[in-house]
Amino acid sequence: MRLQEASAAHSRGSGVSIRDLRADAQKLPRAEFEQRHGRVFLLLSATDFAAPRPLMSTEVGIGGPARMESTASLSLVVYAIRRNGHSAGHLITVGRAPDNDVVVPDASISRFHAYVKEGADRQWLIQDAGSTNGTSVNGHSVPRQGSGSPTALKSGDDVRLGQVELTFLDADALLSFAMRLER
């Protein structure tokens, strides 16, 4: 892997460019796409993650060696919400540490920030793991583990981890979005 590619991959954590998923979105049946990539996702619209920066900073850099594919000057990074073998049990861990299932490398995100799990009737739930900067869904705070019930997620919900804003999408919504992107 070239240095530029390695830098881009590190800057995305466990995320991939939506353009990297587009070919599979076009050619694979939905069930096979889900088996390969996952059933639910977090979509980030940003141009780049920076190395640790002040916690209150929300700026994203434009250009540079780690610049990813972009639409309307924004990079679209997709984080599959699925177990990758790092977490124990039924919880999917989200945070900036590399030993999470979903790694989002931003200084405002705690090492172990939140947990996601599939509940009854294939409904997805999120709970804050005691993070420093909190978790919210559609502007409402998500209770910390042990301080309330997890918050239900539905496709299209806005999820904020620390200072990072993402969109929760199911496979249908992600596939539809990926197919509408220009080459």
Short mmCIF file of C-alpha atoms in Angstrom, two decimals, residues 16-141:
data_model
loop_
_atom_site.label_atom_id
_atom_site.label_comp_id
_atom_site.label_asym_id
_atom_site.label_seq_id
_atom_site.Cartn_x
_atom_site.Cartn_y
_atom_site.Cartn_z
CA VAL A 16 -14.61 3.33 3.60
CA SER A 17 -15.38 5.80 0.88
CA ILE A 18 -18.92 5.39 -0.43
CA ARG A 19 -17.40 5.26 -3.90
CA ASP A 20 -15.61 2.06 -2.84
CA LEU A 21 -19.04 0.51 -2.18
CA ARG A 22 -20.66 1.77 -5.36
CA ALA A 23 -19.46 -1.08 -7.60
CA ASP A 24 -20.84 -3.68 -5.18
CA ALA A 25 -24.07 -1.68 -4.87
CA GLN A 26 -24.47 -1.90 -8.64
CA LYS A 27 -23.64 -5.55 -9.18
CA LEU A 28 -24.58 -7.46 -6.01
CA PRO A 29 -28.05 -8.53 -4.95
CA ARG A 30 -29.08 -6.80 -1.71
CA ALA A 31 -28.64 -9.94 0.44
CA GLU A 32 -25.10 -10.48 -0.84
CA PHE A 33 -24.27 -6.77 -0.36
CA GLU A 34 -25.48 -7.01 3.26
CA GLN A 35 -23.49 -10.19 3.86
CA ARG A 36 -20.32 -8.56 2.51
CA HIS A 37 -20.71 -5.04 3.94
CA GLY A 38 -23.36 -5.09 6.67
CA ARG A 39 -27.03 -4.23 7.22
CA VAL A 40 -26.73 -0.83 8.90
CA PHE A 41 -24.24 2.01 8.56
CA LEU A 42 -23.14 5.42 9.77
CA LEU A 43 -22.47 7.92 6.99
CA LEU A 44 -20.04 10.77 7.58
CA SER A 45 -19.90 13.80 5.30
CA ALA A 46 -16.44 15.31 5.75
CA THR A 47 -13.27 15.83 3.81
CA ASP A 48 -10.73 14.48 6.23
CA PHE A 49 -10.06 13.61 9.82
CA ALA A 50 -7.14 15.32 11.42
CA ALA A 51 -4.73 13.91 13.93
CA PRO A 52 -5.70 14.84 17.48
CA ARG A 53 -6.91 18.41 17.60
CA PRO A 54 -8.50 20.56 20.27
CA LEU A 55 -11.69 18.86 21.47
CA MET A 56 -13.94 21.77 20.58
CA SER A 57 -12.67 21.97 17.01
CA THR A 58 -15.12 20.84 14.34
CA GLU A 59 -13.08 21.89 11.33
CA VAL A 60 -12.26 19.41 8.64
CA GLY A 61 -9.39 19.86 6.23
CA ILE A 62 -9.87 20.13 2.52
CA GLY A 63 -7.40 18.49 0.20
CA GLY A 64 -4.04 17.24 1.36
CA PRO A 65 -2.47 13.84 0.74
CA ALA A 66 -5.27 11.93 2.47
CA ARG A 67 -8.06 13.47 0.41
CA MET A 68 -10.75 10.93 -0.32
CA GLU A 69 -13.23 10.67 -3.15
CA SER A 70 -15.75 13.46 -2.85
CA THR A 71 -19.13 14.64 -3.95
CA ALA A 72 -19.80 18.38 -3.86
CA SER A 73 -16.36 18.78 -2.25
CA LEU A 74 -17.31 16.51 0.63
CA SER A 75 -16.05 13.05 1.27
CA LEU A 76 -18.67 10.48 2.11
CA VAL A 77 -17.27 7.90 4.50
CA VAL A 78 -19.32 4.83 5.41
CA TYR A 79 -18.89 2.97 8.71
CA ALA A 80 -20.49 -0.48 8.74
CA ILE A 81 -22.08 -1.20 12.11
CA ARG A 82 -21.05 -4.78 12.58
CA ARG A 83 -18.91 -6.89 14.83
CA ASN A 84 -15.36 -7.38 13.62
CA GLY A 85 -14.21 -9.64 16.42
CA HIS A 86 -12.93 -6.96 18.78
CA SER A 87 -15.92 -6.75 21.13
CA ALA A 88 -17.31 -9.46 23.34
CA GLY A 89 -20.94 -10.51 23.39
CA HIS A 90 -23.75 -8.95 21.39
CA LEU A 91 -22.64 -5.30 21.67
CA ILE A 92 -20.92 -3.50 18.80
CA THR A 93 -18.40 -1.01 20.18
CA VAL A 94 -17.89 2.43 18.63
CA GLY A 95 -14.98 4.72 19.46
CA ARG A 96 -11.65 6.11 18.35
CA ALA A 97 -9.48 3.26 19.73
CA PRO A 98 -8.43 0.69 17.13
CA ASP A 99 -9.84 -2.19 19.18
CA ASN A 100 -13.46 -1.11 18.61
CA ASP A 101 -15.73 -2.73 16.05
CA VAL A 102 -16.39 0.70 14.50
CA VAL A 103 -13.38 3.04 14.61
CA VAL A 104 -14.00 6.76 14.04
CA PRO A 105 -10.64 8.52 14.54
CA ASP A 106 -11.68 11.90 15.91
CA ALA A 107 -10.29 13.51 19.08
CA SER A 108 -13.80 14.44 20.30
CA ILE A 109 -14.79 10.76 20.33
CA SER A 110 -13.83 8.76 23.41
CA ARG A 111 -11.67 5.66 23.13
CA PHE A 112 -14.82 3.59 23.82
CA HIS A 113 -17.65 5.99 23.06
CA ALA A 114 -20.90 4.08 22.49
CA TYR A 115 -22.45 0.64 22.04
CA VAL A 116 -24.85 -0.42 19.31
CA LYS A 117 -26.90 -3.59 19.36
CA GLU A 118 -29.73 -5.16 17.46
CA GLY A 119 -32.85 -5.42 19.58
CA ALA A 120 -36.19 -7.06 19.06
CA ASP A 121 -37.72 -7.03 15.59
CA ARG A 122 -34.38 -6.09 13.98
CA GLN A 123 -34.52 -2.64 15.61
CA TRP A 124 -31.11 -1.07 16.25
CA LEU A 125 -30.31 0.57 19.59
CA ILE A 126 -27.49 2.87 20.71
CA GLN A 127 -26.22 3.66 24.21
CA ASP A 128 -23.47 5.99 25.36
CA ALA A 129 -20.58 4.11 27.00
CA GLY A 130 -19.77 6.90 29.47
CA SER A 131 -18.04 9.06 26.88
CA THR A 132 -16.54 12.46 27.65
CA ASN A 133 -18.44 14.39 24.97
CA GLY A 134 -21.69 12.45 24.82
CA THR A 135 -23.87 10.82 22.19
CA SER A 136 -27.12 12.15 20.74
CA VAL A 137 -29.75 11.05 18.23
CA ASN A 138 -31.72 13.75 16.42
CA GLY A 139 -30.52 16.29 18.99
CA HIS A 140 -31.61 14.27 22.04
CA SER A 141 -28.98 12.93 24.44
#
